Coordinates of C-alpha atoms in Angstrom, one line a residue:
X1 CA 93.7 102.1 102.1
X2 CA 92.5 101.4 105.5
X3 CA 94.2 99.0 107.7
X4 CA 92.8 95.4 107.4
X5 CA 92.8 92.7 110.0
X6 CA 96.2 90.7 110.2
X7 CA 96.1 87.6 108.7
X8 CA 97.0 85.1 111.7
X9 CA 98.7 82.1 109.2
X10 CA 100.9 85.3 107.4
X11 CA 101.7 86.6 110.9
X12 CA 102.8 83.3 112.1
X13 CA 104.6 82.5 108.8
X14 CA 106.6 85.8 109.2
X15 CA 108.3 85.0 112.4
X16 CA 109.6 81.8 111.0
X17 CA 113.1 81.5 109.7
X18 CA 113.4 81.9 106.0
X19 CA 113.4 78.8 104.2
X20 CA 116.9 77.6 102.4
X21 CA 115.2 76.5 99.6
X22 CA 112.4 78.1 97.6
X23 CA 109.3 76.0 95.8
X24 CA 110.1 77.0 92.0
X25 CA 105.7 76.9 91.7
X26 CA 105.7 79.6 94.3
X27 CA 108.1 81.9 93.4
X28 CA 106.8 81.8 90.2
X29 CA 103.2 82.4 91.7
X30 CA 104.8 85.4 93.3
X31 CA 105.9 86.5 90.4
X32 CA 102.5 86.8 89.2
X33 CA 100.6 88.3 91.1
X34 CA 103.4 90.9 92.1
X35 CA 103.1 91.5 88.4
X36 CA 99.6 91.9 88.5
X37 CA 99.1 94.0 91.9
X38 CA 101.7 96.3 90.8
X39 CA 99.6 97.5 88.5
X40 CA 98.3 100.9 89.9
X41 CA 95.2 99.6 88.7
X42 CA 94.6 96.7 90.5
X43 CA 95.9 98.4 93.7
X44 CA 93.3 100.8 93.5
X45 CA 90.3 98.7 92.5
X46 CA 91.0 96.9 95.5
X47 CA 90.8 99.8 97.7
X48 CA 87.6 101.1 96.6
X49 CA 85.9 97.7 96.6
X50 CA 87.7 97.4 100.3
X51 CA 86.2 100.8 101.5
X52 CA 82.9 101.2 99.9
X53 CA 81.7 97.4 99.2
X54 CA 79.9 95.7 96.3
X55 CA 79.8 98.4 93.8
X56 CA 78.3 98.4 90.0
X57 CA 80.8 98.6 87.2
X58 CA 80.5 102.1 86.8
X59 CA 80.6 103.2 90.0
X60 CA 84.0 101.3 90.5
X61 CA 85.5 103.5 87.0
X62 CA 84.1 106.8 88.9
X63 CA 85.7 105.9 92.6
X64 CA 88.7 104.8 90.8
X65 CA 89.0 107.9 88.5
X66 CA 91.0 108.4 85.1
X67 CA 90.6 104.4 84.1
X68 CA 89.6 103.9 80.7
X69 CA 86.5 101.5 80.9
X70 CA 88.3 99.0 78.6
X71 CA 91.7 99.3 81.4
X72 CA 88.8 99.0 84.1
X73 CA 87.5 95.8 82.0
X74 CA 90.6 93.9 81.9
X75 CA 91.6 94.5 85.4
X76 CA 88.3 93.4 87.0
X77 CA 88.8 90.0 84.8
X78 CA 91.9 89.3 85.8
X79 CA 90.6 90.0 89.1
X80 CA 87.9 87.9 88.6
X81 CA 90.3 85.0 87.1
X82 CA 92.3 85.6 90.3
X83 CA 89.3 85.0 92.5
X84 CA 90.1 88.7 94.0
X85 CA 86.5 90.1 92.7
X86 CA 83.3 88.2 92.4
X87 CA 81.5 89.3 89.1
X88 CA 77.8 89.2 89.6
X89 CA 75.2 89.6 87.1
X90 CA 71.9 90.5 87.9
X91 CA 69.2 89.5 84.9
X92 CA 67.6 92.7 84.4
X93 CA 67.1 95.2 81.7
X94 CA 69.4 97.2 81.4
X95 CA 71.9 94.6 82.8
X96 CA 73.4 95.1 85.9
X97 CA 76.7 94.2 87.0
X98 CA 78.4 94.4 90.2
X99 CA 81.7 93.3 91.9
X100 CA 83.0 92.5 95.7
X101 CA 85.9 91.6 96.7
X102 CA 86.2 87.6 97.9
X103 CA 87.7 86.5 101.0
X104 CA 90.8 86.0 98.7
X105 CA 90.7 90.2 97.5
X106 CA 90.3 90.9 101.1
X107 CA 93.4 88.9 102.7
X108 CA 95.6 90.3 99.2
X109 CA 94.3 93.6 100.7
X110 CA 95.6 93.2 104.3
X111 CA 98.7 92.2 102.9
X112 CA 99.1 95.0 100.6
X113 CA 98.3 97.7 103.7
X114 CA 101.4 97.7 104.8
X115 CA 102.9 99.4 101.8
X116 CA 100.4 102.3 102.5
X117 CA 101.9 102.0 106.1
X118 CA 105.6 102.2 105.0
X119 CA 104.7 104.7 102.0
X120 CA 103.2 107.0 104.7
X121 CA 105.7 106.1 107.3
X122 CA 108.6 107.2 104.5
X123 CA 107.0 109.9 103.0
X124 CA 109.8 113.0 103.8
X125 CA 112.4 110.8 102.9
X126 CA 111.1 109.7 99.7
X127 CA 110.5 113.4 98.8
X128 CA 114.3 114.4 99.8
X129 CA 115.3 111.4 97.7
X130 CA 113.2 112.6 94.8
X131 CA 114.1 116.1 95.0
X132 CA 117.8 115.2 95.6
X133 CA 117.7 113.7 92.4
X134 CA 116.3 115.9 90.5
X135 CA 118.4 118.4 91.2
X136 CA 121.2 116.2 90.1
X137 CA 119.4 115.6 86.7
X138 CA 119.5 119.5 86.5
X139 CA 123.1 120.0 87.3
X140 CA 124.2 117.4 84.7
X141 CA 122.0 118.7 82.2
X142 CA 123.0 122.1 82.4
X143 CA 126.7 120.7 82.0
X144 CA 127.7 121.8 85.1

C-alpha cells in the first residue's frame, strides 16, 4: 500500500490524552470494522482500488488474485454497505460494473498504512520471532 495523506482530525485526535471513559456505540463500531478490515480481503481490495482507481469487477478479482468471485462479491458489498466502495452500474449490454473507493475507503486506507509502515519497519524481527518458534514446535515434537 502506498502511503496516504494524514488525516489532519486523526492526527490531532492522537495527541490528545486518552479518554477515561469509552462510548459503548464506539467501541462497538470498532469492533466492527476491525472485524471487517482484518479480513485479508478487504485489506487488499482496498489497496488495489487505492493504487489503480475505479476498476471493473473483474479486474479488481485479477489485481487481487486467488479470491473466489463469490469471496470478491461479499467483500465489495460489505464494502459497499460500509460506504468504503461506490458500486456503479453502467446500463449496457453486457452490464458493466465498476467500483472506487469513497472519500470514506480512502481516509480507512490512510489509516490502515501505517500497519504496512510498522509491518515493513518489523519485518527481521517478525521473522526471528517466527523462526524462533518454530524451532521450538520442532524440539517439543521430537520429544526433546
Amino acid at each position: 500500500m502506498h502511503r496516504a495523506p494524514a488525516d489532519p482530525t486523526i492526527e490531532s485526535r492522537l495527541r490528545e490524552p486518552i479518554p477515561q471513559q469509552t462510548d459503548p456505540e464506539i467501541e462497538a463500531l470498532v469492533r466492527d470494522i476491525i472485524a471487517k478490515v482484518a479480513d485479508k480481503w478487504t485489506m487488499l481490495i482496498l489497496d488495489v482500488l487505492h493504487e489503480r482507481g475505479t476498476l471493473r469487477f473483474t479486474q479488481v478479482g485479477r489485481a487481487v488474485g486467488r479470491i473466489s468471485q463469490k469471496m470478491l462479491t461479499q467483500t465489495l458489498r460489505q464494502m459497499e454497505q460500509d460506504g468504503l466502495v461506490m458500486r456503479t452500474v453502467h446500463p449496457v449490454i453486457p452490464p458493466r460494473v465498476d467500483y472506487a473507493l469513497t472519500p470514506l475507503g480512502e481516509s480507512l486506507g490512510a489509516a490502515f498504512c501505517g500497519v504496512w509502515i510498522w509491518a515493513e519497519t518489523h519485518r527481521d524481527e517478525i521473522r526471528r520471532a517466527r523462526a524462533a518458534f518454530a524451532a521450538r514446535e520442532q524440539t517439543a515434537a521430537a520429544g526433546v
